[in-house]
Amino acid sequence: ELLTESVAWPESGRPRRAGVSSFGISGTNAHVILEQAPVKVEESVGGVAPPVVVPWVVSGRSEAALRGQAERLASFVGECADLSPADVALSLATTRSVFDHRAVVLAGGRAGLEAGVSAVVAGEPAAGVVQGQVVPGKLAVLFSGQGSQRVGMGRELYEAFPVFAEAFD
């Protein structure tokens, strides 16, 4: 039924649904079925479990600067016994500058995170610690289609057309 004004739509014990159609002048036809959103159940804040593994991200302009950042982090965390590891992780990931020398400490508890940061300070490998340096260069991504029509299509383009291969390289 085409509605020209607001109409009451009472609850019936099941989700309400409506169909909306559009018939364009150029021949485009569209139809969508809308359904009432489910009732949102409020969750208690106290029932949220902490993440199992937390990443602490640290970076510096040089390896020495990276170690210095890790040392300042270790000192700060050591002085504040009531810090949440998840809050520290969020702050490190969203409020700090990112430089070429990087380390990520992954651990499930505060002790593991502190041990990982200490390993970064010492420049030693440790479980749950990943360190590296940004490698300069360019990133190229090729979307050669959905792919199921011909496996290796991008590789064939690369091999067949030197201009494409040069641009990709």
Tab-separated table of C-alpha atoms in Angstrom, residues 7-169:
chain	number	residue	atom	x	y	z
A	7	VAL	CA	0.230	5.486	9.919
A	8	ALA	CA	0.322	3.735	13.316
A	9	TRP	CA	2.271	0.481	13.216
A	10	PRO	CA	1.493	-1.476	16.383
A	11	GLU	CA	3.722	-4.180	17.860
A	12	SER	CA	2.538	-7.689	16.991
A	13	GLY	CA	4.993	-9.868	18.905
A	14	ARG	CA	7.264	-10.402	15.891
A	15	PRO	CA	9.663	-8.141	13.983
A	16	ARG	CA	7.966	-5.560	11.790
A	17	ARG	CA	8.950	-5.612	8.094
A	18	ALA	CA	8.318	-3.236	5.227
A	19	GLY	CA	9.059	-3.377	1.522
A	20	VAL	CA	10.310	-0.271	-0.266
A	21	SER	CA	10.299	-0.176	-4.056
A	22	SER	CA	11.794	2.302	-6.482
A	23	PHE	CA	10.910	2.351	-10.148
A	24	GLY	CA	13.224	4.719	-12.002
A	25	ILE	CA	12.300	6.536	-15.189
A	26	SER	CA	15.256	5.016	-17.043
A	27	GLY	CA	14.149	1.489	-16.201
A	28	THR	CA	16.087	0.925	-12.992
A	29	ASN	CA	13.969	-1.023	-10.538
A	30	ALA	CA	14.967	-1.724	-6.951
A	31	HIS	CA	13.252	-3.322	-3.995
A	32	VAL	CA	14.461	-3.655	-0.425
A	33	ILE	CA	12.882	-5.274	2.605
A	34	LEU	CA	13.528	-3.487	5.906
A	35	GLU	CA	13.178	-5.283	9.224
A	36	GLN	CA	12.834	-3.835	12.691
A	37	ALA	CA	16.129	-3.891	14.588
A	38	PRO	CA	16.359	-6.351	17.487
A	39	VAL	CA	15.970	-4.952	20.968
A	40	LYS	CA	19.420	-4.050	22.316
A	41	VAL	CA	20.243	-5.778	25.567
A	42	GLU	CA	22.404	-3.634	27.838
A	43	GLU	CA	25.480	-5.458	29.099
A	44	SER	CA	26.888	-4.777	32.512
A	45	VAL	CA	30.238	-3.008	32.427
A	46	GLY	CA	31.667	-5.281	35.111
A	47	GLY	CA	31.226	-8.372	32.935
A	48	VAL	CA	33.800	-7.407	30.302
A	49	ALA	CA	36.768	-9.766	30.332
A	50	PRO	CA	40.233	-8.294	29.720
A	51	PRO	CA	41.908	-9.271	26.435
A	52	VAL	CA	43.928	-12.473	26.520
A	53	VAL	CA	46.963	-10.973	24.752
A	54	VAL	CA	47.837	-7.274	24.721
A	55	PRO	CA	50.244	-5.582	22.255
A	56	TRP	CA	52.506	-2.793	23.498
A	57	VAL	CA	53.891	-0.907	20.483
A	58	VAL	CA	57.078	1.173	20.767
A	59	SER	CA	59.084	2.970	18.075
A	60	GLY	CA	62.070	5.273	17.662
A	61	ARG	CA	64.029	7.070	14.945
A	62	SER	CA	67.043	4.819	15.625
A	63	GLU	CA	67.732	1.610	17.502
A	64	ALA	CA	69.075	3.638	20.439
A	65	ALA	CA	65.944	5.818	20.427
A	66	LEU	CA	63.758	2.685	20.379
A	67	ARG	CA	65.570	1.335	23.425
A	68	GLY	CA	65.230	4.736	25.107
A	69	GLN	CA	61.474	4.767	24.498
A	70	ALA	CA	61.201	1.236	25.882
A	71	GLU	CA	63.244	2.250	28.929
A	72	ARG	CA	60.966	5.247	29.613
A	73	LEU	CA	57.927	2.989	29.193
A	74	ALA	CA	59.352	0.434	31.621
A	75	SER	CA	60.069	3.171	34.152
A	76	PHE	CA	56.598	4.689	33.807
A	77	VAL	CA	54.811	1.355	34.116
A	78	GLY	CA	57.005	0.354	37.073
A	79	GLU	CA	56.022	3.516	38.965
A	80	CYS	CA	52.269	3.090	38.394
A	81	ALA	CA	51.050	-0.190	39.875
A	82	ASP	CA	47.384	0.505	39.066
A	83	LEU	CA	47.762	0.860	35.263
A	84	SER	CA	45.683	-1.414	33.056
A	85	PRO	CA	47.807	-3.214	30.408
A	86	ALA	CA	44.963	-2.751	27.888
A	87	ASP	CA	44.841	1.008	28.553
A	88	VAL	CA	48.614	1.285	28.096
A	89	ALA	CA	48.331	-0.682	24.826
A	90	LEU	CA	45.582	1.587	23.526
A	91	SER	CA	47.532	4.729	24.385
A	92	LEU	CA	50.738	3.438	22.791
A	93	ALA	CA	48.943	2.438	19.592
A	94	THR	CA	46.786	5.530	19.145
A	95	THR	CA	48.619	8.511	20.641
A	96	ARG	CA	52.298	7.971	19.821
A	97	SER	CA	54.257	8.837	16.676
A	98	VAL	CA	55.433	5.905	14.579
A	99	PHE	CA	59.084	5.824	13.549
A	100	ASP	CA	61.213	3.427	11.480
A	101	HIS	CA	62.650	1.316	14.316
A	102	ARG	CA	59.810	-0.613	15.938
A	103	ALA	CA	59.080	-3.228	18.557
A	104	VAL	CA	55.871	-4.913	19.669
A	105	VAL	CA	55.616	-6.766	22.947
A	106	LEU	CA	52.801	-9.335	23.081
A	107	ALA	CA	51.854	-10.853	26.412
A	108	GLY	CA	48.847	-11.933	28.407
A	109	GLY	CA	49.716	-10.249	31.670
A	110	ARG	CA	51.512	-7.284	33.115
A	111	ALA	CA	54.560	-9.313	34.155
A	112	GLY	CA	55.027	-10.664	30.630
A	113	LEU	CA	54.650	-7.208	29.126
A	114	GLU	CA	57.190	-5.725	31.529
A	115	ALA	CA	59.638	-8.572	30.805
A	116	GLY	CA	59.207	-8.004	27.056
A	117	VAL	CA	59.840	-4.264	27.376
A	118	SER	CA	62.963	-5.038	29.448
A	119	ALA	CA	64.189	-7.294	26.614
A	120	VAL	CA	63.696	-4.433	24.121
A	121	VAL	CA	65.682	-2.117	26.441
A	122	ALA	CA	68.507	-4.675	26.576
A	123	GLY	CA	68.343	-5.315	22.814
A	124	GLU	CA	67.831	-9.016	23.433
A	125	PRO	CA	65.394	-11.409	21.755
A	126	ALA	CA	62.544	-12.666	23.928
A	127	ALA	CA	59.341	-14.647	23.600
A	128	GLY	CA	56.485	-12.382	22.564
A	129	VAL	CA	58.782	-9.607	21.310
A	130	VAL	CA	58.975	-8.660	17.637
A	131	GLN	CA	61.498	-6.037	16.537
A	132	GLY	CA	62.308	-4.647	13.142
A	133	GLN	CA	63.042	-1.696	10.950
A	134	VAL	CA	61.014	-0.239	8.114
A	135	VAL	CA	62.493	-1.179	4.758
A	136	PRO	CA	62.256	1.697	2.285
A	137	GLY	CA	60.448	0.978	-0.942
A	138	LYS	CA	57.089	1.118	-2.583
A	139	LEU	CA	54.131	-1.154	-2.159
A	140	ALA	CA	52.298	-2.403	-5.224
A	141	VAL	CA	48.986	-4.214	-5.148
A	142	LEU	CA	47.449	-5.753	-8.229
A	143	PHE	CA	43.772	-6.618	-8.439
A	144	SER	CA	43.520	-8.553	-11.664
A	145	GLY	CA	39.867	-9.400	-11.292
A	146	GLN	CA	37.873	-11.837	-9.239
A	147	GLY	CA	40.387	-14.540	-10.159
A	148	SER	CA	38.321	-17.662	-10.558
A	149	GLN	CA	38.172	-17.250	-14.321
A	150	ARG	CA	41.940	-17.701	-14.749
A	151	VAL	CA	44.456	-18.661	-12.077
A	152	GLY	CA	47.716	-16.709	-12.375
A	153	MET	CA	46.178	-13.961	-14.477
A	154	GLY	CA	48.321	-11.244	-12.837
A	155	ARG	CA	51.481	-13.265	-13.397
A	156	GLU	CA	50.612	-13.683	-17.073
A	157	LEU	CA	50.060	-9.926	-17.431
A	158	TYR	CA	53.424	-9.289	-15.812
A	159	GLU	CA	55.229	-11.697	-18.135
A	160	ALA	CA	53.413	-10.595	-21.316
A	161	PHE	CA	53.608	-6.792	-21.020
A	162	PRO	CA	56.982	-5.171	-20.206
A	163	VAL	CA	55.337	-1.783	-19.562
A	164	PHE	CA	53.035	-3.380	-16.993
A	165	ALA	CA	55.980	-5.219	-15.390
A	166	GLU	CA	58.039	-2.005	-15.251
A	167	ALA	CA	55.174	-0.061	-13.641
A	168	PHE	CA	54.542	-2.885	-11.186
A	169	ASP	CA	58.232	-3.158	-10.270
